[in-house]
Coordinates of C-alpha atoms in Angstrom, one line a residue:
Chain A
X1 CA -9.1 13.1 -10.4
X2 CA -6.9 10.1 -11.4
X3 CA -7.0 8.9 -15.0
X4 CA -5.2 5.7 -16.0
X5 CA -4.9 5.0 -19.7
X6 CA -3.7 1.7 -21.1
X7 CA -1.5 1.0 -18.1
X8 CA 0.6 -2.0 -18.6
X9 CA 3.4 -3.6 -16.5
X10 CA 5.3 -6.7 -17.1
X11 CA 7.7 -8.6 -14.9
X12 CA 9.6 -10.9 -17.2
X13 CA 7.0 -12.9 -18.9
X14 CA 4.3 -12.2 -16.3
X15 CA 1.9 -9.5 -17.1
X16 CA 1.0 -7.9 -13.8
X17 CA -1.2 -5.1 -15.2
X18 CA -2.7 -5.4 -18.7
X19 CA -3.9 -2.4 -20.6
X20 CA -5.8 -1.0 -17.6
X21 CA -7.8 2.2 -18.0
X22 CA -10.0 3.8 -15.4
X23 CA -11.0 7.1 -13.8
X24 CA -11.3 8.0 -10.2
X25 CA -13.5 10.9 -9.5
X26 CA -13.3 13.4 -6.6
X27 CA -15.9 13.6 -3.8
X28 CA -16.3 9.8 -3.7
X29 CA -14.7 6.8 -2.2
X30 CA -13.6 4.6 -5.1
X31 CA -12.9 1.0 -4.3
X32 CA -10.1 -0.8 -6.2
X33 CA -11.2 -4.4 -6.0
X34 CA -9.6 -7.6 -7.1
X35 CA -8.3 -10.8 -5.8
X36 CA -4.8 -11.0 -4.4
X37 CA -2.2 -10.8 -7.2
X38 CA -4.6 -8.9 -9.5
X39 CA -2.1 -6.1 -9.9
X40 CA -3.7 -3.6 -7.5
X41 CA -0.5 -2.7 -5.6
X42 CA 1.5 -2.5 -8.8
X43 CA -1.1 -0.1 -10.2
X44 CA -0.9 2.1 -7.1
X45 CA 2.9 2.2 -7.4
X46 CA 2.6 3.3 -11.0
X47 CA 0.2 6.0 -10.0
X48 CA 2.8 7.3 -7.6
X49 CA 5.6 7.1 -10.1
X50 CA 7.5 4.4 -8.1
X51 CA 7.2 1.8 -10.9
X52 CA 7.6 2.7 -14.5
X53 CA 4.7 1.4 -16.7
X54 CA 5.8 -0.6 -19.8
X55 CA 2.9 1.2 -21.6
X56 CA 0.2 3.7 -20.9
X57 CA 0.3 6.4 -18.2
X58 CA -1.5 7.8 -15.2
X59 CA -2.5 11.5 -15.0
X60 CA -3.3 13.2 -11.7
X61 CA -5.4 16.3 -12.3
X62 CA -4.0 16.2 -15.8
X63 CA -0.3 15.8 -14.8
X64 CA 2.0 12.9 -14.5
X65 CA 3.2 12.2 -10.9
X66 CA 6.7 13.4 -11.9
X67 CA 5.3 16.8 -13.1
X68 CA 3.7 17.5 -9.7
X69 CA 5.5 20.2 -7.7
X70 CA 5.7 19.1 -4.1
X71 CA 3.6 16.0 -4.7
X72 CA 2.6 15.4 -1.1
X73 CA 0.4 18.5 -1.4
X74 CA -1.5 16.9 -4.2
X75 CA -1.5 13.1 -3.5
X76 CA -1.2 11.4 -0.1
X77 CA -0.7 7.6 -0.1
X78 CA -0.5 4.8 2.4
X79 CA 0.8 1.8 0.5
X80 CA 2.4 -0.1 3.3
X81 CA 2.4 0.9 6.9
X82 CA 5.7 -0.8 7.6
X83 CA 7.6 1.5 5.2
X84 CA 9.3 3.4 8.1
X85 CA 12.8 3.1 9.6
X86 CA 12.2 1.1 12.8
X87 CA 14.7 3.2 14.7
X88 CA 13.3 6.6 13.7
X89 CA 10.6 8.2 15.9
X90 CA 7.2 8.8 14.4
X91 CA 7.7 12.5 14.7
X92 CA 11.1 12.4 12.9
X93 CA 9.6 10.3 10.2
X94 CA 6.9 12.9 9.6
X95 CA 9.4 15.8 10.1
X96 CA 11.6 14.7 7.1
X97 CA 8.5 14.1 5.0
X98 CA 7.2 17.6 5.8
X99 CA 10.5 19.2 5.1
X100 CA 10.9 17.4 1.8
X101 CA 7.7 19.1 0.5
X102 CA 8.2 22.5 2.2
X103 CA 5.4 21.9 4.7
X104 CA 5.4 23.7 8.0
X105 CA 6.5 21.8 11.0
X106 CA 3.2 22.4 12.8
X107 CA 1.6 20.1 10.3
X108 CA 3.5 17.2 11.9
X109 CA 1.8 18.0 15.2
X110 CA -1.6 18.4 13.6
X111 CA -1.6 15.1 11.8
X112 CA -0.2 13.3 14.8
X113 CA -3.1 14.7 16.8
X114 CA -5.6 13.8 14.0
X115 CA -4.6 10.1 14.1
X116 CA -4.2 10.0 17.9
X117 CA -0.4 9.3 18.0
X118 CA 0.7 12.4 19.9
X119 CA 1.5 10.5 23.1
X120 CA 3.8 8.0 21.3
X121 CA 5.2 10.4 18.7
X122 CA 8.7 10.3 20.1
X123 CA 8.9 6.5 20.4
X124 CA 10.7 4.5 17.7
X125 CA 8.3 3.5 14.9
X126 CA 9.7 -0.1 14.9
X127 CA 8.0 -0.7 18.2
X128 CA 4.5 0.2 16.9
X129 CA 1.7 -2.3 16.6
X130 CA 0.2 -2.7 13.2
X131 CA -2.7 -0.4 14.1
X132 CA -0.3 2.3 15.3
X133 CA 1.8 1.9 12.2
X134 CA -1.3 2.2 10.1
X135 CA -2.2 5.4 11.8
X136 CA 1.3 6.7 11.3
X137 CA 1.0 5.9 7.6
X138 CA -2.3 7.8 7.4
X139 CA -0.7 10.7 9.2
X140 CA 2.0 10.8 6.5
X141 CA -0.7 10.6 3.8
X142 CA -2.6 13.5 5.2
X143 CA 0.5 15.6 5.9
X144 CA 0.3 17.8 2.8
X145 CA -3.5 18.1 3.1
X146 CA -3.8 16.5 -0.4
X147 CA -7.0 16.4 -2.5
X148 CA -6.2 12.9 -3.7
X149 CA -5.7 10.0 -1.3
X150 CA -4.5 6.4 -2.1
X151 CA -4.8 3.6 0.4
X152 CA -3.6 0.1 -0.3
X153 CA -5.5 -2.5 1.8
X154 CA -5.8 -0.2 4.7
X155 CA -7.9 -2.4 7.0
X156 CA -5.8 -5.5 6.6
X157 CA -4.9 -6.9 10.0
X158 CA -6.6 -4.2 12.0
X159 CA -8.9 -4.8 15.0
X160 CA -12.6 -3.8 14.7
X161 CA -12.1 -0.4 16.2
X162 CA -9.3 0.4 13.8
X163 CA -11.4 -0.8 10.9
X164 CA -14.3 1.4 11.9
X165 CA -12.0 4.4 12.4
X166 CA -10.5 4.0 8.9
X167 CA -13.9 3.5 7.2
X168 CA -15.2 6.7 8.9
X169 CA -12.0 8.6 7.9
X170 CA -12.3 7.6 4.2
X171 CA -16.0 8.6 4.1
X172 CA -15.2 11.9 5.8
X173 CA -12.3 12.6 3.3
X174 CA -14.6 11.9 0.4
X175 CA -17.3 14.1 1.9
X176 CA -14.8 16.9 2.0
X177 CA -14.6 16.7 -1.8
X178 CA -11.4 14.7 -2.0
X179 CA -10.6 11.8 -4.3
X180 CA -10.3 8.7 -2.3
X181 CA -9.0 5.5 -4.0
X182 CA -8.8 2.5 -1.8
X183 CA -7.8 -1.0 -2.7
X184 CA -9.1 -4.2 -1.2
X185 CA -9.6 -7.9 -2.0
X186 CA -12.7 -7.9 0.3
X187 CA -15.9 -7.0 -1.4
X188 CA -17.8 -6.8 1.9
X189 CA -15.3 -4.2 2.9
X190 CA -15.8 -2.1 -0.2
X191 CA -19.6 -2.4 0.1
X192 CA -19.2 -0.6 3.4
X193 CA -17.2 2.3 2.1
X194 CA -17.0 2.6 -1.6
X195 CA -19.6 4.3 -3.9
X196 CA -17.7 3.6 -7.0
X197 CA -15.7 0.5 -8.0
X198 CA -12.8 -0.3 -10.3
X199 CA -12.7 -4.1 -10.4
X200 CA -9.7 -5.9 -11.7
X201 CA -8.6 -9.5 -12.2
X202 CA -5.3 -10.7 -13.4
X203 CA -4.3 -7.2 -14.3
X204 CA -7.3 -6.5 -16.5
X205 CA -10.2 -4.2 -16.0
X206 CA -13.3 -6.2 -15.2
X207 CA -15.7 -3.4 -14.4
X208 CA -15.9 0.2 -13.6
X209 CA -19.2 1.4 -12.2
X210 CA -20.9 2.3 -9.0
X211 CA -21.0 -0.3 -6.3
X212 CA -24.8 -0.5 -6.6
X213 CA -24.6 -1.0 -10.4
X214 CA -21.9 -3.6 -9.9
X215 CA -24.2 -5.6 -7.6
X216 CA -27.2 -5.2 -9.9
X217 CA -25.5 -6.2 -13.1
X218 CA -23.1 -8.7 -11.9
X219 CA -24.9 -10.6 -9.2
X220 CA -27.6 -13.1 -9.9
X221 CA -31.0 -11.8 -9.1
X222 CA -34.0 -14.0 -8.7
X223 CA -37.7 -13.4 -8.0
X224 CA -39.5 -15.3 -5.4
X225 CA -43.3 -15.7 -5.7
X226 CA -45.8 -17.4 -3.5
X227 CA -49.3 -18.0 -4.7
X228 CA -52.2 -20.3 -4.0
X229 CA -52.2 -20.9 -7.8
X230 CA -48.6 -21.8 -8.0
X231 CA -48.9 -24.7 -10.5
X232 CA -50.7 -22.5 -13.0
X233 CA -48.2 -19.7 -12.7
X234 CA -45.4 -22.2 -13.0
X235 CA -46.8 -23.5 -16.3
X236 CA -47.2 -20.0 -17.8
X237 CA -43.7 -19.0 -16.8
X238 CA -42.2 -22.1 -18.2
X239 CA -44.0 -21.6 -21.4
X240 CA -42.6 -18.1 -21.6
X241 CA -39.2 -19.6 -21.2
X242 CA -38.2 -18.5 -17.7
X243 CA -35.9 -20.7 -15.6
X244 CA -37.4 -21.6 -12.3
X245 CA -37.5 -24.0 -9.5
X246 CA -39.8 -24.8 -6.6
X247 CA -38.6 -23.9 -3.2
X248 CA -40.3 -25.5 -0.2
X249 CA -40.6 -23.2 2.8
X250 CA -42.3 -22.8 6.1
X251 CA -45.0 -20.7 4.5
X252 CA -45.7 -23.2 1.8
X253 CA -44.0 -23.8 -1.6
X254 CA -42.6 -20.9 -3.5
X255 CA -41.4 -20.4 -7.0
X256 CA -38.0 -19.0 -7.6
X257 CA -37.5 -17.5 -11.0
X258 CA -33.9 -17.1 -12.0
X259 CA -32.0 -15.6 -14.9
X260 CA -32.6 -12.1 -16.2
X261 CA -35.9 -11.4 -14.7
X262 CA -37.5 -8.5 -12.8
X263 CA -40.3 -8.6 -10.3
X264 CA -42.3 -6.4 -12.7
X265 CA -42.3 -9.0 -15.4
X266 CA -43.4 -11.7 -13.0
X267 CA -46.1 -9.5 -11.5
X268 CA -47.5 -8.5 -14.9
X269 CA -47.6 -12.1 -16.1
X270 CA -49.4 -13.1 -12.9
X271 CA -51.9 -10.2 -13.4
X272 CA -52.6 -11.3 -17.1
X273 CA -53.4 -14.8 -15.8
X274 CA -55.5 -13.5 -12.8
X275 CA -53.2 -15.3 -10.5
X276 CA -53.3 -14.2 -6.8
X277 CA -49.9 -13.4 -5.4
X278 CA -49.1 -13.8 -1.7
X279 CA -45.5 -12.8 -2.1
X280 CA -43.4 -11.2 -4.9
X281 CA -39.9 -10.4 -3.8
X282 CA -36.5 -9.8 -5.5
X283 CA -33.6 -11.7 -4.1
X284 CA -30.2 -10.3 -4.8
X285 CA -27.1 -12.5 -4.7
X286 CA -24.5 -11.2 -2.3
X287 CA -21.7 -9.0 -3.4
X288 CA -19.3 -11.8 -2.7
X289 CA -21.1 -14.0 -5.2
X290 CA -21.0 -11.3 -7.8
X291 CA -17.3 -10.9 -7.2
X292 CA -16.6 -14.6 -7.4
X293 CA -18.5 -14.9 -10.6
X294 CA -16.8 -12.0 -12.3
X295 CA -13.3 -12.7 -11.1
X296 CA -13.6 -16.5 -11.2
X297 CA -11.5 -16.6 -14.3
X298 CA -9.1 -14.0 -13.1
X299 CA -7.8 -15.5 -9.9
X300 CA -4.2 -16.2 -10.4
X301 CA -3.7 -18.8 -7.7
X302 CA -6.4 -21.5 -7.6
X303 CA -7.0 -24.2 -5.2
X304 CA -8.7 -26.7 -7.4
X305 CA -5.4 -27.9 -9.0
X306 CA -6.3 -26.7 -12.5
X307 CA -4.4 -24.0 -14.2
X308 CA -6.0 -20.7 -14.8
X309 CA -8.3 -20.6 -17.8
X310 CA -6.7 -19.8 -21.2
X311 CA -6.2 -16.2 -21.9
X312 CA -8.5 -16.3 -24.9
X313 CA -11.4 -17.8 -22.9
X314 CA -10.9 -15.6 -19.9
X315 CA -10.5 -12.6 -22.1
X316 CA -13.8 -13.0 -23.9
X317 CA -15.8 -13.5 -20.8
X318 CA -14.1 -10.5 -19.1
X319 CA -14.9 -8.4 -22.2
X320 CA -18.5 -9.5 -22.2
X321 CA -19.0 -8.5 -18.6
X322 CA -17.0 -5.3 -18.9
X323 CA -19.0 -4.4 -22.0
X324 CA -22.2 -4.8 -20.0
X325 CA -21.1 -2.9 -16.9
X326 CA -18.7 -0.3 -18.1
X327 CA -19.9 3.1 -18.8
Chain B
X1 CA 16.8 23.1 -0.4
X2 CA 13.9 21.3 1.1
X3 CA 15.3 18.0 -0.3
X4 CA 18.6 18.7 1.4
X5 CA 16.8 19.5 4.7
X6 CA 14.8 16.2 4.5
X7 CA 18.0 14.2 3.9
X8 CA 19.7 15.9 6.8
X9 CA 16.8 15.1 9.2
X10 CA 16.8 11.5 7.9
X11 CA 20.5 11.0 8.4
X12 CA 20.6 12.4 12.0
X13 CA 17.4 10.9 13.2
X14 CA 18.8 7.4 13.5
X15 CA 21.6 6.3 15.7
X16 CA 24.0 4.6 13.3
X17 CA 25.5 7.8 11.8
X18 CA 26.4 9.0 15.3
X19 CA 28.1 5.7 16.1
X20 CA 29.8 5.7 12.8
X21 CA 31.1 9.2 13.3
X22 CA 32.5 8.3 16.7
X23 CA 34.1 5.2 15.3
X24 CA 35.7 7.1 12.5
X25 CA 37.5 9.5 14.8
X26 CA 38.4 6.8 17.3
X27 CA 39.8 4.6 14.6
X28 CA 41.8 7.3 12.9
X29 CA 43.3 8.6 16.2
X30 CA 43.7 5.2 17.8
X31 CA 45.5 3.5 15.0
X32 CA 47.4 6.7 14.2
X33 CA 48.8 6.9 17.7
X34 CA 49.7 3.2 17.8
X35 CA 51.6 3.6 14.5
X36 CA 53.2 6.9 15.7
X37 CA 54.4 5.5 19.0
X38 CA 55.9 2.3 17.6
X39 CA 57.6 4.1 14.8
X40 CA 59.0 6.7 17.1
X41 CA 60.4 4.1 19.5
X42 CA 62.0 2.1 16.7
X43 CA 63.7 5.2 15.3
X44 CA 64.9 6.2 18.8
X45 CA 66.4 2.8 19.4
X46 CA 68.1 2.1 16.0
X47 CA 68.6 5.6 14.8
X48 CA 69.3 6.2 11.2
X49 CA 69.5 2.4 10.5
X50 CA 65.7 2.2 10.4
X51 CA 64.2 3.1 7.0
X52 CA 61.5 5.2 8.6
X53 CA 61.3 8.8 9.5
X54 CA 58.9 10.4 12.0
X55 CA 57.1 13.4 10.6
X56 CA 53.7 14.9 10.3
X57 CA 52.4 12.2 8.0
X58 CA 53.3 9.6 10.6
X59 CA 50.5 10.9 12.8
X60 CA 48.0 10.2 9.9
X61 CA 48.5 6.5 9.4
X62 CA 45.1 5.7 11.0
X63 CA 43.3 7.5 8.2
X64 CA 42.7 4.3 6.2
X65 CA 40.7 2.7 9.1
X66 CA 38.5 5.7 9.4
X67 CA 38.0 5.7 5.7
X68 CA 36.6 2.1 5.9
X69 CA 34.0 3.3 8.5
X70 CA 33.1 6.2 6.2
X71 CA 32.5 3.7 3.3
X72 CA 30.2 1.6 5.5
X73 CA 28.3 4.7 6.8
X74 CA 27.8 6.1 3.4
X75 CA 26.6 2.8 1.9
X76 CA 24.2 2.4 4.9
X77 CA 22.7 5.8 4.2
X78 CA 21.0 4.4 1.2
X79 CA 20.9 0.6 1.7
X80 CA 18.9 1.0 4.9
X81 CA 16.4 3.0 2.8
X82 CA 16.0 0.0 0.6
X83 CA 16.0 -2.4 3.5
X84 CA 13.1 -0.7 5.2
X85 CA 11.4 0.5 2.0
X86 CA 11.6 4.1 3.0
X87 CA 13.2 4.6 -0.4
X88 CA 9.6 4.3 -1.8
X89 CA 8.4 7.0 0.6
X90 CA 11.3 9.1 -0.3
X91 CA 10.7 8.9 -4.1
X92 CA 7.0 9.4 -3.4
X93 CA 7.8 12.7 -1.6
X94 CA 10.5 13.6 -4.1
X95 CA 9.9 12.1 -7.5
X96 CA 13.1 13.7 -8.9
X97 CA 15.5 10.9 -8.0
X98 CA 18.5 12.7 -9.2
X99 CA 18.0 15.5 -6.7
X100 CA 17.5 12.9 -3.9
X101 CA 20.9 11.3 -4.8
X102 CA 22.6 14.6 -5.1
X103 CA 21.3 15.7 -1.7
X104 CA 22.4 12.4 -0.1
X105 CA 25.8 12.8 -1.6
X106 CA 26.1 16.4 -0.4
X107 CA 25.0 15.6 3.2
X108 CA 27.0 12.5 3.6
X109 CA 30.0 14.0 1.8
X110 CA 29.9 17.0 4.1
X111 CA 29.6 14.9 7.2
X112 CA 32.6 12.8 6.0
X113 CA 34.6 15.9 5.3
X114 CA 34.0 17.3 8.7
X115 CA 34.9 14.0 10.3
X116 CA 38.0 13.8 8.2
X117 CA 39.2 17.2 9.4
X118 CA 38.3 16.4 13.1
X119 CA 40.0 13.0 13.0
X120 CA 43.2 14.2 11.1
X121 CA 43.8 17.3 13.3
X122 CA 43.0 15.3 16.5
X123 CA 45.5 12.7 15.4
X124 CA 48.1 15.3 14.7
X125 CA 47.4 17.3 17.9
X126 CA 47.5 14.2 20.1
X127 CA 50.6 13.0 18.3
X128 CA 52.4 16.3 19.2
X129 CA 51.5 15.9 22.8
X130 CA 52.6 12.2 23.0
X131 CA 55.8 12.5 21.0
X132 CA 57.8 15.6 21.8
X133 CA 61.3 14.5 20.7
X134 CA 60.4 14.7 17.0
X135 CA 59.4 17.7 15.0
X136 CA 55.8 17.4 14.2
X137 CA 55.1 21.0 13.3
X138 CA 53.2 21.6 10.1
X139 CA 55.3 23.9 8.0
X140 CA 55.2 23.0 4.3
X141 CA 52.3 23.0 1.9
X142 CA 52.8 19.3 1.5
X143 CA 52.4 18.8 5.3
X144 CA 49.3 20.9 5.3
X145 CA 47.9 18.8 2.5
X146 CA 48.7 15.6 4.4
X147 CA 46.6 16.6 7.4
X148 CA 43.9 19.0 6.0
X149 CA 43.5 16.8 2.9
X150 CA 41.7 14.1 5.0
X151 CA 38.4 15.9 4.7
X152 CA 38.5 15.8 0.9
X153 CA 39.6 12.2 0.8
X154 CA 36.8 11.2 3.2
X155 CA 34.2 13.1 1.2
X156 CA 35.2 11.3 -2.0
X157 CA 35.2 8.0 -0.1
X158 CA 31.7 8.7 1.1
X159 CA 30.5 9.3 -2.5
X160 CA 32.0 5.9 -3.5
X161 CA 30.2 4.2 -0.6
X162 CA 26.9 5.9 -1.5
X163 CA 27.2 4.9 -5.1
X164 CA 28.0 1.3 -4.4
X165 CA 25.2 1.2 -1.8
X166 CA 22.7 2.6 -4.4
X167 CA 23.8 0.1 -7.0
X168 CA 23.6 -3.0 -4.8
X169 CA 20.7 -1.9 -2.6
X170 CA 21.8 -4.4 0.1
X171 CA 23.8 -3.6 3.1
X172 CA 25.7 -6.9 3.3
X173 CA 26.5 -6.8 -0.4
X174 CA 27.6 -3.2 -0.5
X175 CA 29.7 -3.5 2.7
X176 CA 31.4 -6.7 1.5
X177 CA 32.1 -5.4 -1.9
X178 CA 33.5 -2.1 -0.6
X179 CA 35.7 -3.5 2.2
X180 CA 37.0 -6.5 0.2
X181 CA 38.0 -4.1 -2.6
X182 CA 39.5 -1.4 -0.4
X183 CA 41.2 -3.6 2.2
X184 CA 42.1 -6.7 0.2
X185 CA 41.6 -6.2 -3.5
X186 CA 43.9 -3.3 -4.0
X187 CA 46.7 -4.9 -1.9
X188 CA 46.4 -8.2 -3.9
X189 CA 46.4 -6.5 -7.3
X190 CA 49.4 -4.4 -6.2
X191 CA 51.2 -7.6 -5.3
X192 CA 50.9 -9.2 -8.7
X193 CA 54.5 -9.6 -10.1
X194 CA 55.6 -7.2 -12.8
X195 CA 52.1 -5.6 -13.7
X196 CA 51.1 -5.0 -10.1
X197 CA 53.4 -2.0 -9.7
X198 CA 52.0 -0.5 -12.9
X199 CA 48.4 -1.0 -12.0
X200 CA 48.7 0.1 -8.4
X201 CA 48.7 3.9 -8.9
X202 CA 45.4 3.5 -10.8
X203 CA 43.7 1.7 -7.9
X204 CA 41.4 4.4 -6.5
X205 CA 42.0 4.0 -2.7
X206 CA 45.8 3.8 -3.3
X207 CA 45.6 7.1 -5.2
X208 CA 43.6 8.7 -2.4
X209 CA 46.1 7.5 0.1
X210 CA 49.0 8.9 -1.9
X211 CA 47.4 12.3 -1.7
X212 CA 47.7 12.1 2.1
X213 CA 51.1 10.5 2.0
X214 CA 49.7 7.4 3.7
X215 CA 49.5 4.9 0.9
X216 CA 52.0 2.3 -0.1
X217 CA 53.8 5.1 -2.0
X218 CA 54.0 7.3 1.0
X219 CA 56.6 10.1 1.1
X220 CA 58.0 9.6 4.5
X221 CA 57.4 5.9 5.0
X222 CA 59.3 2.8 3.9
X223 CA 59.2 2.3 0.2
X224 CA 58.9 4.9 -2.4
X225 CA 59.9 2.6 -5.2
X226 CA 57.2 3.1 -7.8
X227 CA 57.5 6.0 -10.1
X228 CA 54.1 7.6 -10.0
X229 CA 52.3 8.9 -13.1
X230 CA 50.8 11.8 -11.2
X231 CA 51.6 14.2 -8.3
X232 CA 49.5 14.4 -5.1
X233 CA 46.8 16.6 -6.7
X234 CA 46.7 14.4 -9.7
X235 CA 46.2 11.4 -7.4
X236 CA 43.2 13.0 -5.6
X237 CA 41.7 14.2 -8.9
X238 CA 41.9 10.6 -10.2
X239 CA 40.3 9.3 -7.0
X240 CA 37.5 11.9 -7.3
X241 CA 37.1 11.0 -10.9
X242 CA 36.4 7.4 -10.0
X243 CA 33.9 8.5 -7.4
X244 CA 32.1 10.8 -9.9
X245 CA 31.9 8.0 -12.5
X246 CA 30.5 5.5 -10.0
X247 CA 28.1 8.1 -8.7
X248 CA 26.8 9.0 -12.2
X249 CA 26.2 5.3 -12.9
X250 CA 24.4 4.9 -9.7
X251 CA 22.1 8.0 -10.4
X252 CA 21.4 6.6 -13.9
X253 CA 20.5 3.1 -12.5
X254 CA 18.4 4.6 -9.7
X255 CA 16.4 6.7 -12.2
X256 CA 15.8 3.7 -14.5
X257 CA 14.9 1.2 -11.9
X258 CA 11.5 0.6 -10.2
X259 CA 11.8 1.9 -6.6

């Protein structure tokens, strides 16, 4: 269990993390989602006691990181696969880590086996490919058999096989009852692995919820209806104040009702009016759209040449969304 | 203890400490022998007219060069951690940064002490073999100090190197600062007219050298002009004091800073 309360980090005048509070529960993969520069890595460094928060704190099973005795037994982390001495062998890298936390030397062999690096364990880590470095980093994270695991953008730059391997590993670790907290700027990636989401933009919490809830609440849903009495249905719906448009298709014209609308509502209205329906389907916007909508104001670096929206404006919208989704 | 073990594995699992160790001994013995042989031949030719004597401390004149290698090695022990970001892994595994710094100091100090003893006694031993017409036997307590003291001076030197490395976090910056100070700075300050002589005893590396009788105020060498405000043990205590202060500042800064 990881609990962050009011976490804040400033670098000069830039606020990297702004009053961020969230909880990461055991037995699930929790995605830490946000655009690049949203403060994900900074937050992870604060969880691990590497960076000092300007305000707030993180508790790991009720303790701060500094209070943990032999922390690798409680928390394993892979923040950057290249954080190894290039002239040290993979085995030596794991050996000093094991020794530092009083872990038996056989754990080194075990985790090397687990990530499939046994055959290259005595080669210098500087010569490793990114995929191999990533595996070494994961071996280091698993060394103390910790109940809590942190991964920062673990699939970045990996080949499809490596991505698949990491996804399976994270799911397995969560299934074993561990707390898995994994950051990504790719929503599609998180949709594959994460059950819960902590969404941040420009250092602020945008939403904390399950991945399904996030999609339900945040993404645009629309209802598509086909009917031989399309014009009649359209009039009734318009009268009731629904936003809609006609969508031509191969199977004739269809109505697409947008805004906050459910298929139940449309179906009941149709029944009241004795309108025959040939199709009634809910269309969900993609996770990517939801993400763009929510973080649109929170992207630090834009391409449209405009500066980021004023803090007041962005703040109010974030709050609105967070209020709706947070629970 | 586990932190010490981890630091020991870290130090000896890369090549640079091995090369530095070899270089330390080679420099001390090599420069020591060059100095010993030239001094001995000068004294043989010109006899008492030369203002030198050949004694035990004459075999130890290469110490300073080994000391420079120790400075670099000790600085590297922490700057490479910053360079390759393993310092973050280190502090993640051991959140108590003070104990990391103390362990590093102990390991690198111990290595430096061992190297100092090996280099000093190798220099003295080899000197006795090469120069047989002068008495190079260690007899007095002062002579013992001048040879066996190298380990202590090297250990203190290593602490200074480590502290400056931790403060700068950059190999190039740390090495430049250390070498410019030790090799150039102290000589130039000592050369300032009038005040130079007064400041010189308080320059840390000069004080360390005085303990071994190899500094500019050496006992058996050329000039003994300056009246020193301390004896040999006072000198090394002062040198150690400077190292401790630097190290404490480094520990404080490392604890306060983001990794």
